[in-house]
CSV table of C-alpha atoms in Angstrom, one decimal:
chain,number,residue,atom,x,y,z
A,1432,MET,CA,-20.7,-5.7,-17.7
A,1433,GLU,CA,-23.9,-6.8,-19.5
A,1434,PHE,CA,-26.6,-9.2,-18.2
A,1435,ALA,CA,-28.9,-11.1,-20.4
A,1436,VAL,CA,-32.2,-10.6,-18.6
A,1437,GLU,CA,-35.2,-12.1,-20.3
A,1438,LYS,CA,-38.7,-10.9,-19.8
A,1439,THR,CA,-39.9,-14.2,-18.5
A,1440,MET,CA,-37.4,-14.3,-15.7
A,1441,GLN,CA,-38.6,-14.2,-12.2
A,1442,PRO,CA,-37.0,-11.7,-9.7
A,1443,ALA,CA,-35.2,-14.5,-7.9
A,1444,ASP,CA,-33.7,-15.7,-11.2
A,1445,ILE,CA,-32.4,-12.2,-11.9
A,1446,VAL,CA,-30.8,-11.9,-8.4
A,1447,LEU,CA,-29.3,-15.4,-9.0
A,1448,LEU,CA,-27.9,-14.2,-12.3
A,1449,LEU,CA,-26.4,-11.1,-10.6
A,1450,LEU,CA,-24.9,-13.3,-7.9
A,1451,THR,CA,-23.2,-15.6,-10.4
A,1452,GLN,CA,-21.9,-12.7,-12.5
A,1453,HIS,CA,-20.6,-11.1,-9.3
A,1454,ALA,CA,-18.8,-14.3,-8.4
A,1455,GLY,CA,-17.1,-14.3,-11.8
A,1456,ILE,CA,-19.0,-17.3,-13.1
A,1457,GLY,CA,-19.6,-17.1,-16.8
A,1458,SER,CA,-18.1,-13.6,-17.1
A,1459,ASN,CA,-16.5,-12.9,-20.5
A,1460,THR,CA,-15.9,-9.2,-20.2
A,1461,ILE,CA,-12.9,-8.1,-22.1
A,1462,ILE,CA,-11.4,-4.7,-21.2
A,1463,MET,CA,-9.3,-3.0,-23.9
A,1464,ALA,CA,-6.6,-0.7,-22.8
A,1465,LYS,CA,-6.9,2.8,-24.0
A,1466,PRO,CA,-3.7,4.0,-25.8
A,1467,LEU,CA,-1.6,6.9,-24.5
A,1468,VAL,CA,-1.5,9.4,-27.3
A,1469,LEU,CA,1.6,11.6,-27.5
A,1470,ALA,CA,1.7,14.7,-29.7
A,1471,PHE,CA,5.2,15.2,-31.2
A,1472,GLY,CA,6.2,17.3,-34.2
A,1473,GLY,CA,2.5,17.9,-35.2
A,1474,VAL,CA,1.8,14.1,-35.3
A,1475,GLU,CA,-0.3,12.2,-32.8
A,1476,ILE,CA,1.2,8.9,-31.8
A,1477,PRO,CA,-0.9,6.3,-30.1
A,1478,LEU,CA,1.2,4.1,-27.8
A,1479,ALA,CA,0.5,0.6,-26.6
A,1480,ARG,CA,2.3,-0.2,-23.3
A,1481,ALA,CA,3.3,-3.4,-21.6
A,1482,LYS,CA,4.3,-3.2,-18.0
A,1483,VAL,CA,7.8,-4.5,-17.1
A,1484,GLU,CA,7.5,-6.3,-13.8
A,1485,ARG,CA,10.4,-7.4,-11.7
A,1486,SER,CA,8.7,-10.8,-11.4
A,1487,ASP,CA,8.8,-11.1,-15.2
A,1488,LEU,CA,12.6,-11.0,-15.0
A,1489,TYR,CA,13.5,-12.8,-11.8
A,1490,GLY,CA,10.4,-14.7,-10.7
A,1491,PHE,CA,8.8,-14.2,-7.3
A,1492,VAL,CA,8.3,-15.7,-3.9
A,1493,ASP,CA,4.9,-16.8,-2.7
A,1494,VAL,CA,4.3,-17.5,1.0
A,1495,GLU,CA,2.0,-20.4,1.7
A,1496,THR,CA,0.4,-20.6,5.1
A,1497,LEU,CA,-1.1,-23.9,6.3
A,1498,ASP,CA,-3.0,-24.9,9.4
A,1499,GLU,CA,-2.3,-28.0,11.5
A,1500,LYS,CA,-4.3,-30.1,9.0
A,1501,GLY,CA,-2.4,-28.8,6.0
A,1502,ARG,CA,-5.2,-26.6,4.7
A,1503,LYS,CA,-4.3,-23.3,3.2
A,1504,CYS,CA,-5.0,-20.3,5.3
A,1505,ALA,CA,-5.8,-16.7,4.3
A,1506,LEU,CA,-5.2,-13.4,5.9
A,1507,ALA,CA,-8.2,-11.5,7.3
A,1508,THR,CA,-8.8,-8.7,9.7
A,1509,LEU,CA,-10.2,-9.2,13.2
A,1510,ALA,CA,-12.4,-6.3,14.4
A,1511,GLN,CA,-12.0,-4.8,17.9
A,1512,ASP,CA,-15.0,-6.7,19.1
A,1513,GLY,CA,-12.8,-9.8,18.9
A,1514,LYS,CA,-15.3,-11.9,16.9
A,1515,SER,CA,-16.0,-10.1,13.6
A,1516,ILE,CA,-13.7,-11.5,10.9
A,1517,ILE,CA,-13.4,-9.1,8.0
A,1518,PRO,CA,-12.4,-10.5,4.6
A,1519,PRO,CA,-10.4,-8.4,2.1
A,1520,GLY,CA,-12.7,-5.7,0.8
A,1521,GLY,CA,-14.8,-5.8,3.9
A,1522,THR,CA,-13.9,-2.3,5.0
A,1523,ALA,CA,-14.5,1.1,3.6
A,1524,PHE,CA,-13.2,4.6,4.2
A,1525,ALA,CA,-15.5,7.5,5.0
A,1526,SER,CA,-15.1,11.2,5.5
A,1527,LEU,CA,-16.6,12.8,8.6
A,1528,SER,CA,-17.1,16.4,9.5
A,1529,PRO,CA,-15.6,17.7,12.8
A,1530,GLU,CA,-19.0,17.0,14.4
A,1531,GLY,CA,-18.8,13.4,13.2
A,1532,ASN,CA,-21.4,13.7,10.4
A,1533,TRP,CA,-21.1,11.8,7.1
A,1534,LEU,CA,-19.7,13.8,4.2
A,1535,GLU,CA,-20.0,12.9,0.6
A,1536,LYS,CA,-16.6,12.8,-1.1
A,1537,LYS,CA,-17.7,15.1,-3.9
A,1538,SER,CA,-18.5,17.8,-1.4
A,1539,LEU,CA,-14.9,17.9,-0.1
A,1540,ILE,CA,-12.3,20.3,-1.3
A,1541,PRO,CA,-8.6,19.4,-1.7
A,1542,THR,CA,-6.1,22.0,-0.5
A,1543,ASP,CA,-2.4,22.2,-0.1
A,1544,ALA,CA,-0.6,22.7,3.2
A,1545,GLN,CA,-1.2,26.5,2.9
A,1546,GLY,CA,-4.9,26.0,2.4
A,1547,ASN,CA,-4.9,26.8,-1.3
A,1548,ARG,CA,-7.3,24.9,-3.4
A,1549,ILE,CA,-5.7,22.2,-5.6
A,1550,ALA,CA,-6.9,22.0,-9.2
A,1551,PRO,CA,-7.4,18.4,-10.3
A,1552,VAL,CA,-5.5,17.1,-13.3
A,1553,ALA,CA,-7.1,15.2,-16.1
A,1554,SER,CA,-6.1,11.7,-17.0
A,1555,SER,CA,-3.2,11.4,-19.5
A,1556,TYR,CA,-5.5,9.2,-21.5
A,1557,ALA,CA,-8.2,11.8,-21.9
A,1558,GLY,CA,-6.4,13.5,-24.8
A,1559,PRO,CA,-3.0,13.9,-26.5
A,1560,VAL,CA,-0.1,14.7,-24.3
A,1561,ASN,CA,2.3,17.3,-25.8
A,1562,LEU,CA,6.0,16.3,-25.8
A,1563,GLU,CA,7.6,19.7,-25.3
A,1564,ARG,CA,10.0,19.4,-22.4
A,1565,THR,CA,13.2,17.5,-22.2
A,1566,ALA,CA,14.9,16.4,-19.0
A,1567,GLY,CA,18.5,15.7,-18.2
A,1568,ILE,CA,19.9,12.5,-16.7
A,1569,GLU,CA,20.2,14.3,-13.3
A,1570,GLU,CA,16.5,15.1,-13.3
A,1571,TYR,CA,15.6,11.6,-14.3
A,1572,LEU,CA,17.8,10.0,-11.6
A,1573,SER,CA,16.4,12.2,-9.0
A,1574,HIS,CA,13.0,10.5,-9.3
A,1575,ASP,CA,11.8,7.4,-7.6
A,1576,ILE,CA,10.6,5.3,-10.5
A,1577,ARG,CA,7.8,2.9,-9.5
A,1578,ALA,CA,6.6,1.6,-12.9
A,1579,VAL,CA,8.3,1.0,-16.2
A,1580,TYR,CA,6.4,0.2,-19.4
A,1581,GLN,CA,7.8,-1.0,-22.7
A,1582,ILE,CA,6.0,1.0,-25.4
A,1583,SER,CA,5.3,0.4,-29.0
A,1584,SER,CA,3.2,2.0,-31.7
A,1585,GLU,CA,1.8,1.3,-35.1
A,1586,GLY,CA,1.7,5.0,-35.8
A,1587,ASN,CA,4.2,7.2,-37.5
A,1588,TRP,CA,6.7,7.7,-34.7
A,1589,GLY,CA,10.0,7.4,-36.5
A,1590,ALA,CA,11.0,11.0,-35.8
A,1591,LEU,CA,10.3,10.6,-32.1
A,1592,LEU,CA,12.3,7.4,-32.0
A,1593,ASP,CA,15.2,9.1,-33.8
A,1594,GLU,CA,15.2,11.9,-31.2
A,1595,LEU,CA,15.1,9.4,-28.3
A,1596,LYS,CA,18.0,7.4,-29.7
A,1597,LYS,CA,20.1,10.5,-29.6
A,1598,GLY,CA,19.8,10.3,-25.8
A,1599,THR,CA,16.9,12.8,-25.4
A,1600,ILE,CA,14.6,12.2,-22.5
A,1601,TYR,CA,11.2,13.7,-22.7
A,1602,ALA,CA,9.4,14.6,-19.5
A,1603,PHE,CA,5.7,15.2,-19.0
A,1604,PRO,CA,3.1,15.1,-16.2
A,1605,TYR,CA,1.5,11.6,-16.2
A,1606,SER,CA,-1.7,10.6,-14.5
A,1607,PHE,CA,-3.4,7.3,-15.2
A,1608,ARG,CA,-6.9,8.1,-13.9
A,1609,GLY,CA,-6.6,11.8,-13.3
A,1610,GLY,CA,-6.4,13.1,-9.8
A,1611,LEU,CA,-4.8,15.8,-7.6
A,1612,GLU,CA,-1.1,15.3,-8.3
A,1613,PRO,CA,0.3,13.9,-11.5
A,1614,ASP,CA,3.3,11.6,-11.5
A,1615,ALA,CA,6.4,12.4,-13.5
A,1616,GLY,CA,6.5,10.5,-16.8
A,1617,PHE,CA,9.8,10.1,-18.7
A,1618,LEU,CA,10.1,8.8,-22.3
A,1619,LEU,CA,13.5,7.3,-23.1
A,1620,VAL,CA,15.2,4.5,-24.8
A,1621,ALA,CA,17.5,1.7,-23.5
A,1622,ALA,CA,20.9,1.1,-24.8
A,1623,ASP,CA,19.5,-1.4,-27.3
A,1624,GLY,CA,17.1,1.1,-28.7
A,1625,THR,CA,14.0,-0.2,-26.9
A,1626,PRO,CA,11.7,2.7,-25.9
A,1627,PHE,CA,10.3,2.8,-22.4
A,1628,LEU,CA,7.9,5.0,-20.4
A,1629,ALA,CA,9.1,5.4,-16.8
A,1630,VAL,CA,6.7,6.7,-14.2
A,1631,GLY,CA,7.7,8.0,-10.8
A,1632,SER,CA,7.8,10.9,-8.4
A,1633,ALA,CA,10.5,13.2,-7.3
A,1634,THR,CA,12.6,12.0,-4.4
A,1635,LYS,CA,12.7,14.3,-1.4
A,1636,LEU,CA,15.7,14.0,0.8
A,1637,GLU,CA,14.7,15.1,4.3
A,1638,PHE,CA,17.5,16.4,6.5
A,1639,VAL,CA,16.6,15.2,10.0
A,1640,GLY,CA,19.3,17.3,11.7
A,1641,LEU,CA,22.3,16.9,13.9
A,1642,GLU,CA,21.8,14.9,17.0
A,1643,GLN,CA,20.7,17.2,19.8
A,1644,SER,CA,22.6,17.2,23.0
A,1645,ALA,CA,20.7,16.2,26.1
A,1646,ALA,CA,20.2,18.9,28.6
A,1647,VAL,CA,22.6,18.6,31.5
A,1648,ALA,CA,21.4,19.6,34.9
A,1649,GLU,CA,23.7,21.8,36.8
A,1650,GLU,CA,25.2,20.3,39.8
A,1651,GLU,CA,24.2,21.6,43.1
A,1652,GLU,CA,26.7,23.6,45.1
A,1653,GLY,CA,28.5,21.6,47.6
A,1654,ALA,CA,27.9,18.3,45.9
A,1655,ASP,CA,30.2,15.5,46.8
A,1656,GLU,CA,33.3,16.5,44.9
A,1657,GLY,CA,35.5,14.1,46.8
A,1658,ASP,CA,34.2,11.1,44.9
A,1659,GLU,CA,35.8,11.6,41.5
A,1660,SER,CA,34.8,8.3,40.1
A,1661,ILE,CA,31.5,7.3,38.6
A,1662,ASP,CA,30.6,3.7,39.3
A,1663,PHE,CA,28.5,2.5,36.4
A,1664,GLY,CA,27.7,-0.6,38.3
A,1665,MET,CA,25.5,1.5,40.6
A,1666,MET,CA,23.3,2.7,37.8
B,378,MET,CA,11.3,5.7,19.3
B,379,GLY,CA,12.6,2.2,18.4
B,380,THR,CA,15.9,1.2,20.0
B,381,VAL,CA,18.4,-1.4,19.2
B,382,ASN,CA,21.2,-2.7,21.4
B,383,ILE,CA,24.5,-3.1,19.6
B,384,ALA,CA,27.8,-4.5,20.8
B,385,ASN,CA,31.2,-5.3,19.3
B,386,SER,CA,33.3,-8.4,19.9
B,387,LYS,CA,35.0,-6.7,22.9
B,388,GLY,CA,31.7,-6.2,24.6
B,389,ARG,CA,31.5,-2.5,24.1
B,390,ASP,CA,27.8,-1.8,23.7
B,391,ALA,CA,25.4,1.0,23.0
B,392,VAL,CA,21.7,1.7,22.5
B,393,VAL,CA,20.9,3.2,19.1
B,394,GLY,CA,17.6,4.9,18.6
B,395,ALA,CA,15.7,5.3,15.3
B,396,GLN,CA,12.9,7.6,14.5
B,397,SER,CA,10.9,7.8,11.3
B,398,VAL,CA,10.8,11.0,9.3
B,399,VAL,CA,7.2,12.1,9.2
B,400,LYS,CA,6.1,12.9,5.6
B,401,PRO,CA,4.5,16.3,5.4
B,402,MET,CA,0.9,16.1,4.3
B,403,ARG,CA,0.6,17.3,0.7
B,404,VAL,CA,-3.1,17.2,0.3
B,405,ARG,CA,-5.6,18.3,3.0
B,406,TRP,CA,-9.3,17.6,2.5
B,407,VAL,CA,-11.6,20.3,3.9
B,408,ASP,CA,-15.3,20.7,4.0
B,409,GLU,CA,-17.2,23.6,2.5
B,410,GLN,CA,-16.5,25.7,5.5
B,411,GLY,CA,-12.8,25.1,5.1
B,412,ARG,CA,-12.6,22.8,8.2
B,413,GLN,CA,-10.3,19.8,8.3
B,414,ILE,CA,-12.3,16.6,7.8
B,415,GLN,CA,-11.4,13.2,9.4
B,416,SER,CA,-11.1,9.9,7.6
B,417,VAL,CA,-12.4,6.8,9.3
B,418,ARG,CA,-12.4,3.1,8.4
B,419,LEU,CA,-15.8,1.5,8.6
B,420,LEU,CA,-16.9,-2.2,8.8
B,421,MET,CA,-18.7,-2.9,5.6
B,422,ALA,CA,-19.1,-6.7,5.6
B,423,ASP,CA,-17.8,-9.7,7.6
B,424,LEU,CA,-17.3,-13.4,6.9
B,425,SER,CA,-20.6,-14.4,8.6
B,426,HIS,CA,-22.5,-12.4,6.0
B,427,ASP,CA,-20.6,-13.2,2.8
B,428,LEU,CA,-21.9,-15.3,-0.1
B,429,ALA,CA,-20.6,-18.6,1.2
B,430,ALA,CA,-22.1,-18.0,4.6
B,431,LEU,CA,-25.5,-17.0,3.2
B,432,GLU,CA,-25.5,-20.0,0.9
B,433,ALA,CA,-24.8,-22.4,3.8
B,434,ARG,CA,-27.5,-20.7,5.9
B,435,ALA,CA,-30.1,-20.6,3.1
B,436,GLY,CA,-29.3,-24.1,1.9
B,437,GLY,CA,-28.5,-23.2,-1.7
B,438,ARG,CA,-27.6,-20.3,-3.9
B,439,ASP,CA,-31.1,-20.2,-5.5
B,440,LYS,CA,-32.6,-19.8,-2.0
B,441,ILE,CA,-30.3,-16.8,-1.2
B,442,ALA,CA,-32.1,-15.0,-4.1
B,443,HIS,CA,-35.4,-15.4,-2.3
B,444,ALA,CA,-33.9,-14.4,1.0
B,445,LEU,CA,-32.4,-11.2,-0.5
B,446,ILE,CA,-35.8,-10.2,-1.9
B,447,ASP,CA,-37.6,-11.0,1.4
B,448,GLY,CA,-35.1,-9.2,3.7
B,449,ASP,CA,-31.5,-8.1,4.3
B,450,PRO,CA,-29.7,-11.3,5.4
B,451,GLU,CA,-26.4,-9.9,4.1
B,452,ILE,CA,-26.5,-6.9,6.5
B,453,ASP,CA,-25.9,-6.9,10.3
B,454,LEU,CA,-27.5,-3.6,11.3
B,455,GLU,CA,-25.8,-3.7,14.7
B,456,THR,CA,-22.2,-3.7,13.5
B,457,PHE,CA,-22.0,-2.8,9.8
B,458,GLY,CA,-21.1,0.8,9.4
B,459,SER,CA,-19.3,1.0,12.8
B,460,VAL,CA,-15.9,2.6,13.0
B,461,LEU,CA,-12.9,0.3,13.1
B,462,ASN,CA,-10.1,1.5,15.4
B,463,GLN,CA,-8.0,-1.3,16.7
B,464,THR,CA,-7.9,-4.3,14.4
B,465,SER,CA,-5.6,-7.3,14.2
B,466,ARG,CA,-4.5,-9.3,11.3
B,467,VAL,CA,-5.3,-13.0,11.7
B,468,PHE,CA,-5.1,-16.2,9.6
B,469,ILE,CA,-8.3,-18.0,8.9
B,470,ASN,CA,-8.8,-21.6,7.6
B,471,PRO,CA,-11.1,-22.5,4.7
B,472,ASP,CA,-14.0,-22.8,7.3
B,473,GLY,CA,-13.5,-19.1,8.1
B,474,GLN,CA,-12.2,-19.9,11.6
B,475,ILE,CA,-9.2,-18.2,13.2
B,476,VAL,CA,-6.0,-20.3,13.1
B,477,HIS,CA,-3.5,-19.8,16.0
B,478,LYS,CA,-0.8,-22.2,14.9
B,479,VAL,CA,0.4,-22.0,11.3
B,480,ARG,CA,3.2,-23.4,9.2
B,481,GLN,CA,4.6,-21.2,6.5
B,482,PHE,CA,6.5,-22.1,3.4
B,483,GLU,CA,8.2,-19.9,0.8
B,484,ILE,CA,7.6,-21.0,-2.7
B,485,ILE,CA,10.1,-19.6,-5.1
B,486,LYS,CA,8.6,-19.3,-8.6
B,487,ASN,CA,10.1,-18.8,-12.0
B,488,PRO,CA,8.9,-15.9,-14.2
B,489,ASP,CA,6.5,-18.3,-15.9
B,490,GLY,CA,4.9,-19.2,-12.6
B,491,SER,CA,6.4,-22.7,-12.3
B,492,GLU,CA,7.7,-23.7,-8.9
B,493,ARG,CA,11.5,-23.6,-8.5
B,494,GLU,CA,12.0,-24.2,-4.8
B,495,ARG,CA,9.9,-24.8,-1.7
B,496,ARG,CA,11.3,-24.2,1.8
B,497,PRO,CA,10.1,-23.5,5.3
B,498,ARG,CA,9.9,-19.8,5.9
B,499,LYS,CA,12.5,-18.4,8.1
B,500,VAL,CA,11.1,-15.7,10.4
B,501,ALA,CA,13.8,-13.2,11.4
B,502,GLN,CA,14.1,-12.8,15.2
B,503,PRO,CA,13.3,-9.2,16.3
B,504,ASN,CA,16.5,-7.4,17.3
B,505,GLY,CA,14.9,-4.3,18.8
B,506,ALA,CA,16.0,-3.6,22.4
B,507,THR,CA,13.9,-5.8,24.7
B,508,GLU,CA,14.8,-7.0,28.1
B,509,THR,CA,18.5,-7.1,27.4
B,510,ARG,CA,20.2,-4.5,29.4
B,511,LEU,CA,23.5,-2.8,28.5
B,512,LYS,CA,26.4,-4.6,30.1
B,513,TRP,CA,28.7,-2.8,32.5
B,514,SER,CA,32.1,-2.5,31.0
B,515,GLY,CA,33.7,-2.8,34.5
B,516,LYS,CA,35.6,0.5,34.0
B,517,LEU,CA,35.5,3.4,36.3
B,518,MET,CA,36.0,6.8,34.7
B,519,LYS,CA,36.8,10.2,36.1
B,520,LYS,CA,34.0,12.7,36.1
B,521,LYS,CA,36.1,15.2,34.1
B,522,ASP,CA,36.6,12.6,31.4
B,523,VAL,CA,33.0,11.9,30.7
């Protein structure tokens, strides 16, 4: 975001300018989406993507909350002191050492459950992504897909489309910003030939286990064996 | 463990318990000595120090600029940065005050954002086991049969 600060401006005017820009007044920033570049058959294909939202197909439900005077209400957080009302964005996460000292995020080390260091992955938009691995339908269906993008390209991607139309599904690690664990990206076409990029993560079915029997205390010797009936009404 | 009382039309009832499966932690953050760090949520700003509150207090947005240069009116040194443990979600009105009695409506919108239907929101009654006790079936059973 750029600010037009003139030499003749007073400090108070500059702060006011920053405030108005922060409040979104007069902002005309346009953010262009960086294309996802796929490498297939020796050709680099820049892809434009449009997210397919459920709400685009079926609509959506908004919940409106009104007070007794009919004014719109908003959700906020009430701190434990019972008086501080925290608006959205009014909290932050911090990392503390075992002694309770502040730690900078960049000084922390990500590890897996065994304590092995995890190497971060780069963003899929940082460079071309090689399409080398194909996936079967079983693999695709064993993923929890959380985002679907309709893709298009002005590049030479006829060969890739032909391959996809044969029913081939290409799989590759996908990470929007880069991070510790990439998602699974799948490139496939719908029945009408429209190509899509589906992003998700592998489902993990956890087996909880069979119900465990409660421990039964042994009856004491000489317990009243004469009374053979249990009266549930006494419980 | 959450429990739900269930019963059929004949009055036969039971308590069903449900327990969430705990997801194993896939990424652990450690410090340079390999010790597990702890994440905390901190108070960063509250409504009484946001732009609207400062504007009302200063008497205009242009005066906030002077106040920000002269001091730190947007920071409460006593509370900002404190660790948040037990917080509650509340509704606030446009004046920033907590509202205790609200009316809610569901607005069903078409894909283009136009309103299709507006109806009072129905809040589902909780059906977790509360004060309702299991009913006695009235049957007596032999010890050897149970």
